[in-house]
Amino acid sequence: MLARQHDRSGRAALDLLDHIDRIAHARHLGRLADLALAWRLHVLLDQPPSPAIDALVARTGDEARFAHALSQPQVWRFLAALGFALARWHRLGGRTRAALAVLQGVEAACMLADNQVHLARVRARIALVLHDRGESAVALPYLRHALQHVVSTQAWQCVLELGVPGKALLRMARQRDPQAAPNTTLAMTIQALLDKLRHDQDSGADLFSERELEVLALLAQGDANKQIARRLALSENTVKFHLKNLYRKLEAGTREAALASALQRGLLQRAAPPDCALE
């Protein structure tokens, strides 16, 4: 988690996981190797879609491996890590029913083990998937449980780890949950979470000029340097100057890494392509 936050391109996290893999295999630590595999999937899911993600899912053993983990309560860390990763993979692919099935398996295991931390985490994720499916009323009790856990433990990360998609979920709860009336503890907790998510998203964008954000938006559309220059009425050298600054600020060495980092920071939503008559 810390490596992902420090370097949003994913390079630092993947380097760390390579190191963990080497230790696990050298010392024959099978459970650690399994965990590293699940964590690697989490990191790749932060990046733009690629065949490497599906290949890694196949390496993990997907649902078959997850079903086996469900029958082994002693490997609950791997169960949660793989379950959350698989559910996110399904959700991002639009397979919400499959995502729910995986998360409900994790939920049942957490209830059986009385693991309250992971129960709050999984119910926040269930709420997110149900909200994606348009089942907001059904999502509310799941989210409320996660929020009550945050209130009692100050474990903000249980909800914050949902990232930007969690903002719409929290706003929905603020509007529709009768227990989140103004000035209630639940309402104040929702607002505090929204503020934290907004700060995480906005703090990165403040580092970039308006022109850099325009270049970034066109870069995300797949435009080449010459196209960007034409659309923004700039010289190609000026575009290269802005790209150099973007790569430095995004801690990236390639276009793909820059876009992955920008996506993680929420910059691509703020960097709307400029209206331009030079089409």
Short mmCIF file of C-alpha atoms in Angstrom, two decimals:
data_model
loop_
_atom_site.label_atom_id
_atom_site.label_comp_id
_atom_site.label_asym_id
_atom_site.label_seq_id
_atom_site.Cartn_x
_atom_site.Cartn_y
_atom_site.Cartn_z
CA MET A 1 0.00 0.00 0.00
CA LEU A 2 2.74 2.48 0.94
CA ALA A 3 4.73 1.67 -2.20
CA ARG A 4 1.61 2.20 -4.34
CA GLN A 5 0.98 5.58 -2.68
CA HIS A 6 4.59 6.72 -3.05
CA ASP A 7 4.90 5.76 -6.72
CA ARG A 8 1.54 5.70 -8.46
CA SER A 9 3.03 4.30 -11.65
CA GLY A 10 3.23 0.96 -9.84
CA ARG A 11 6.95 0.48 -10.45
CA ALA A 12 7.98 0.73 -6.79
CA ALA A 13 5.24 -1.67 -5.67
CA LEU A 14 6.12 -4.21 -8.37
CA ASP A 15 9.82 -3.97 -7.50
CA LEU A 16 8.97 -4.61 -3.86
CA LEU A 17 6.82 -7.60 -4.82
CA ASP A 18 9.68 -8.99 -6.92
CA HIS A 19 11.87 -8.79 -3.80
CA ILE A 20 9.18 -10.52 -1.70
CA ASP A 21 8.87 -13.23 -4.35
CA ARG A 22 12.61 -13.90 -4.22
CA ILE A 23 12.52 -14.22 -0.42
CA ALA A 24 9.45 -16.46 -0.50
CA HIS A 25 10.93 -18.85 -3.04
CA ALA A 26 14.38 -18.90 -1.47
CA ARG A 27 12.92 -19.78 1.94
CA HIS A 28 10.09 -21.95 0.59
CA LEU A 29 7.41 -19.69 2.09
CA GLY A 30 4.41 -20.79 0.07
CA ARG A 31 1.86 -18.61 1.83
CA LEU A 32 3.98 -15.50 1.36
CA ALA A 33 4.39 -16.30 -2.35
CA ASP A 34 0.60 -16.68 -2.65
CA LEU A 35 0.05 -13.36 -0.93
CA ALA A 36 2.57 -11.64 -3.20
CA LEU A 37 0.69 -12.98 -6.23
CA ALA A 38 -2.60 -11.57 -4.99
CA TRP A 39 -0.97 -8.24 -4.10
CA ARG A 40 0.57 -8.08 -7.58
CA LEU A 41 -2.90 -8.38 -9.08
CA HIS A 42 -4.05 -5.44 -6.94
CA VAL A 43 -1.18 -3.33 -8.28
CA LEU A 44 -1.82 -4.25 -11.92
CA LEU A 45 -5.51 -3.41 -11.53
CA ASP A 46 -4.42 0.16 -10.74
CA GLN A 47 -2.92 0.37 -14.23
CA PRO A 48 -4.68 0.66 -17.61
CA PRO A 49 -6.23 -2.63 -18.83
CA SER A 50 -3.74 -5.04 -20.37
CA PRO A 51 -3.42 -8.76 -21.21
CA ALA A 52 -0.97 -9.06 -18.29
CA ILE A 53 -3.88 -8.74 -15.86
CA ASP A 54 -5.83 -11.67 -17.32
CA ALA A 55 -2.63 -13.70 -17.46
CA LEU A 56 -1.98 -13.03 -13.78
CA VAL A 57 -5.55 -13.97 -12.88
CA ALA A 58 -4.96 -17.29 -14.62
CA ARG A 59 -1.77 -17.74 -12.58
CA THR A 60 -3.64 -17.19 -9.33
CA GLY A 61 -6.04 -20.00 -10.21
CA ASP A 62 -9.01 -17.56 -10.21
CA GLU A 63 -12.27 -18.85 -8.66
CA ALA A 64 -11.01 -22.42 -8.23
CA ARG A 65 -8.10 -21.24 -6.08
CA PHE A 66 -10.42 -18.90 -4.21
CA ALA A 67 -12.89 -21.73 -3.50
CA HIS A 68 -10.02 -23.83 -2.14
CA ALA A 69 -8.95 -20.95 0.12
CA LEU A 70 -12.50 -20.73 1.48
CA SER A 71 -12.12 -24.25 2.82
CA GLN A 72 -8.91 -23.32 4.67
CA PRO A 73 -9.66 -20.76 7.43
CA GLN A 74 -5.99 -20.61 8.42
CA VAL A 75 -5.16 -18.78 5.16
CA TRP A 76 -7.57 -15.89 5.75
CA ARG A 77 -5.02 -13.24 4.71
CA PHE A 78 -4.64 -14.85 1.30
CA LEU A 79 -8.40 -15.42 1.10
CA ALA A 80 -9.07 -11.71 1.64
CA ALA A 81 -6.28 -10.50 -0.66
CA LEU A 82 -7.26 -12.82 -3.52
CA GLY A 83 -10.98 -12.31 -2.97
CA PHE A 84 -10.72 -8.52 -3.05
CA ALA A 85 -8.51 -8.65 -6.15
CA LEU A 86 -10.78 -11.05 -8.04
CA ALA A 87 -13.87 -9.07 -7.11
CA ARG A 88 -12.26 -5.85 -8.32
CA TRP A 89 -11.21 -7.55 -11.57
CA HIS A 90 -14.78 -8.73 -12.15
CA ARG A 91 -16.24 -5.34 -11.23
CA LEU A 92 -13.94 -3.44 -13.58
CA GLY A 93 -14.90 -5.89 -16.32
CA GLY A 94 -18.61 -5.30 -15.71
CA ARG A 95 -19.15 -8.76 -14.21
CA THR A 96 -20.89 -7.51 -11.08
CA ARG A 97 -22.69 -10.78 -10.32
CA ALA A 98 -19.37 -12.63 -10.22
CA ALA A 99 -17.87 -9.85 -8.09
CA LEU A 100 -20.71 -10.18 -5.59
CA ALA A 101 -20.31 -13.95 -5.41
CA VAL A 102 -16.63 -13.63 -4.53
CA LEU A 103 -17.24 -10.89 -1.95
CA GLN A 104 -20.06 -12.84 -0.33
CA GLY A 105 -17.67 -15.75 0.07
CA VAL A 106 -15.18 -13.48 1.86
CA GLU A 107 -18.01 -12.05 3.97
CA ALA A 108 -19.10 -15.50 5.12
CA ALA A 109 -15.52 -16.42 6.06
CA CYS A 110 -15.11 -13.17 8.02
CA MET A 111 -18.34 -13.77 9.94
CA LEU A 112 -17.27 -17.31 10.75
CA ALA A 113 -13.91 -16.10 12.07
CA ASP A 114 -15.42 -13.00 13.75
CA ASN A 115 -12.91 -10.90 11.81
CA GLN A 116 -14.47 -7.46 12.19
CA VAL A 117 -11.82 -5.51 10.28
CA HIS A 118 -12.09 -7.56 7.12
CA LEU A 119 -15.86 -7.80 7.53
CA ALA A 120 -16.05 -3.99 7.35
CA ARG A 121 -13.73 -3.95 4.34
CA VAL A 122 -15.70 -6.57 2.42
CA ARG A 123 -19.06 -4.98 3.19
CA ALA A 124 -17.83 -1.63 1.89
CA ARG A 125 -16.91 -3.41 -1.34
CA ILE A 126 -20.25 -5.22 -1.51
CA ALA A 127 -21.98 -1.85 -1.14
CA LEU A 128 -19.90 -0.45 -4.01
CA VAL A 129 -20.81 -3.31 -6.36
CA LEU A 130 -24.50 -3.12 -5.42
CA HIS A 131 -24.42 0.63 -6.08
CA ASP A 132 -22.86 -0.08 -9.50
CA ARG A 133 -25.78 -2.43 -10.19
CA GLY A 134 -28.29 0.30 -9.34
CA GLU A 135 -29.32 -1.47 -6.11
CA SER A 136 -28.65 1.49 -3.84
CA ALA A 137 -31.29 0.61 -1.24
CA VAL A 138 -29.74 -2.84 -0.83
CA ALA A 139 -26.25 -1.31 -0.63
CA LEU A 140 -27.06 1.01 2.29
CA PRO A 141 -26.97 -1.55 5.17
CA TYR A 142 -23.61 -2.87 3.95
CA LEU A 143 -22.10 0.60 3.75
CA ARG A 144 -23.65 1.57 7.09
CA HIS A 145 -21.90 -1.39 8.74
CA ALA A 146 -18.55 -0.28 7.31
CA LEU A 147 -19.15 3.31 8.42
CA GLN A 148 -20.07 2.23 11.94
CA HIS A 149 -16.82 0.28 12.10
CA VAL A 150 -14.97 3.46 11.06
CA VAL A 151 -16.77 5.42 13.79
CA SER A 152 -15.87 2.92 16.51
CA THR A 153 -12.28 2.19 15.45
CA GLN A 154 -11.17 5.22 13.37
CA ALA A 155 -10.13 2.69 10.70
CA TRP A 156 -10.73 5.16 7.87
CA GLN A 157 -8.89 3.04 5.33
CA CYS A 158 -11.70 0.46 5.31
CA VAL A 159 -13.67 2.90 3.17
CA LEU A 160 -10.94 5.15 1.79
CA GLU A 161 -9.38 2.21 -0.04
CA LEU A 162 -12.40 2.21 -2.36
CA GLY A 163 -10.82 5.29 -3.92
CA VAL A 164 -12.64 7.68 -6.24
CA PRO A 165 -15.58 5.26 -6.92
CA GLY A 166 -16.33 5.43 -3.20
CA LYS A 167 -17.25 9.12 -3.48
CA ALA A 168 -20.47 8.48 -5.39
CA LEU A 169 -21.36 5.71 -2.94
CA LEU A 170 -20.85 8.01 0.06
CA ARG A 171 -22.86 10.82 -1.54
CA MET A 172 -25.70 8.40 -2.20
CA ALA A 173 -25.68 7.33 1.46
CA ARG A 174 -25.69 10.95 2.62
CA GLN A 175 -28.79 11.61 0.52
CA ARG A 176 -30.75 8.38 1.04
CA ASP A 177 -29.81 6.83 4.38
CA PRO A 178 -32.34 7.98 7.01
CA GLN A 179 -29.72 7.31 9.70
CA ALA A 180 -27.37 9.85 8.07
CA ALA A 181 -29.47 12.91 8.89
CA PRO A 182 -27.54 16.20 9.21
CA ASN A 183 -25.34 16.52 12.32
CA THR A 184 -25.51 12.82 13.14
CA THR A 185 -22.31 10.88 13.75
CA LEU A 186 -22.91 8.93 10.55
CA ALA A 187 -23.35 12.10 8.48
CA MET A 188 -20.20 13.66 9.91
CA THR A 189 -18.25 10.46 9.24
CA ILE A 190 -19.45 10.43 5.61
CA GLN A 191 -18.40 14.07 5.20
CA ALA A 192 -14.99 13.41 6.75
CA LEU A 193 -14.43 10.52 4.33
CA LEU A 194 -15.49 12.65 1.36
CA ASP A 195 -13.10 15.38 2.47
CA LYS A 196 -10.23 12.90 2.74
CA LEU A 197 -10.97 11.45 -0.70
CA ARG A 198 -11.24 14.94 -2.20
CA HIS A 199 -7.95 16.00 -0.64
CA ASP A 200 -6.19 12.88 -1.97
CA GLN A 201 -7.55 13.60 -5.45
CA ASP A 202 -6.98 17.36 -5.50
CA SER A 203 -3.56 17.50 -3.86
CA GLY A 204 -1.94 15.92 -6.93
CA ALA A 205 -3.73 18.14 -9.42
CA ASP A 206 -2.52 21.31 -7.70
CA LEU A 207 1.01 20.45 -8.87
CA PHE A 208 0.05 20.75 -12.54
CA SER A 209 -0.54 23.79 -14.70
CA GLU A 210 -3.74 24.14 -16.72
CA ARG A 211 -1.76 23.62 -19.95
CA GLU A 212 -0.13 20.46 -18.58
CA LEU A 213 -3.58 19.07 -17.73
CA GLU A 214 -4.75 19.83 -21.28
CA VAL A 215 -1.75 17.99 -22.72
CA LEU A 216 -2.39 15.09 -20.35
CA ALA A 217 -6.03 14.80 -21.45
CA LEU A 218 -5.02 14.60 -25.10
CA LEU A 219 -2.28 12.13 -24.26
CA ALA A 220 -4.91 9.93 -22.63
CA GLN A 221 -6.92 10.03 -25.88
CA GLY A 222 -3.94 8.54 -27.69
CA ASP A 223 -2.94 11.69 -29.57
CA ALA A 224 0.62 11.88 -30.85
CA ASN A 225 2.82 14.90 -30.13
CA LYS A 226 2.04 16.44 -33.54
CA GLN A 227 -1.72 16.09 -32.96
CA ILE A 228 -1.46 17.62 -29.50
CA ALA A 229 0.53 20.53 -30.90
CA ARG A 230 -2.06 21.12 -33.61
CA ARG A 231 -5.05 20.96 -31.29
CA LEU A 232 -3.50 23.31 -28.71
CA ALA A 233 -1.86 25.60 -31.28
CA LEU A 234 1.60 24.91 -29.86
CA SER A 235 4.91 23.96 -31.37
CA GLU A 236 6.00 20.32 -31.04
CA ASN A 237 8.96 21.46 -28.94
CA THR A 238 6.58 23.13 -26.49
CA VAL A 239 4.52 19.95 -26.30
CA LYS A 240 7.69 17.96 -25.57
CA PHE A 241 8.55 20.47 -22.83
CA HIS A 242 5.14 19.95 -21.18
CA LEU A 243 5.43 16.17 -21.53
CA LYS A 244 8.84 16.23 -19.87
CA ASN A 245 7.35 18.13 -16.92
CA LEU A 246 4.39 15.76 -16.78
CA TYR A 247 6.59 12.67 -16.70
CA ARG A 248 8.73 14.19 -13.96
CA LYS A 249 5.76 15.17 -11.79
CA LEU A 250 4.05 11.82 -12.37
CA GLU A 251 7.28 9.94 -11.60
CA ALA A 252 6.98 8.09 -14.89
CA GLY A 253 9.36 7.23 -17.69
CA THR A 254 6.87 6.19 -20.37
CA ARG A 255 3.49 7.28 -21.71
CA GLU A 256 1.85 4.17 -20.24
CA ALA A 257 3.32 4.74 -16.78
CA ALA A 258 2.37 8.42 -16.88
CA LEU A 259 -1.25 7.62 -17.75
CA ALA A 260 -1.43 4.96 -15.04
CA SER A 261 -0.10 7.43 -12.48
CA ALA A 262 -2.50 10.16 -13.65
CA LEU A 263 -5.42 7.73 -13.46
CA GLN A 264 -4.52 6.83 -9.88
CA ARG A 265 -4.31 10.49 -8.87
CA GLY A 266 -7.68 11.27 -10.40
CA LEU A 267 -6.13 13.70 -12.86
CA LEU A 268 -7.76 12.32 -15.98
CA GLN A 269 -11.20 13.21 -14.67
CA ARG A 270 -10.13 16.80 -14.06
CA ALA A 271 -8.10 17.08 -17.25
CA ALA A 272 -10.96 17.31 -19.73
CA PRO A 273 -9.86 17.66 -23.35
CA PRO A 274 -9.90 21.30 -24.40
CA ASP A 275 -12.56 22.51 -26.81
CA CYS A 276 -10.70 23.35 -29.96
CA ALA A 277 -11.72 24.52 -33.38
CA LEU A 278 -8.60 23.15 -34.99
CA GLU A 279 -10.11 19.75 -35.80
#
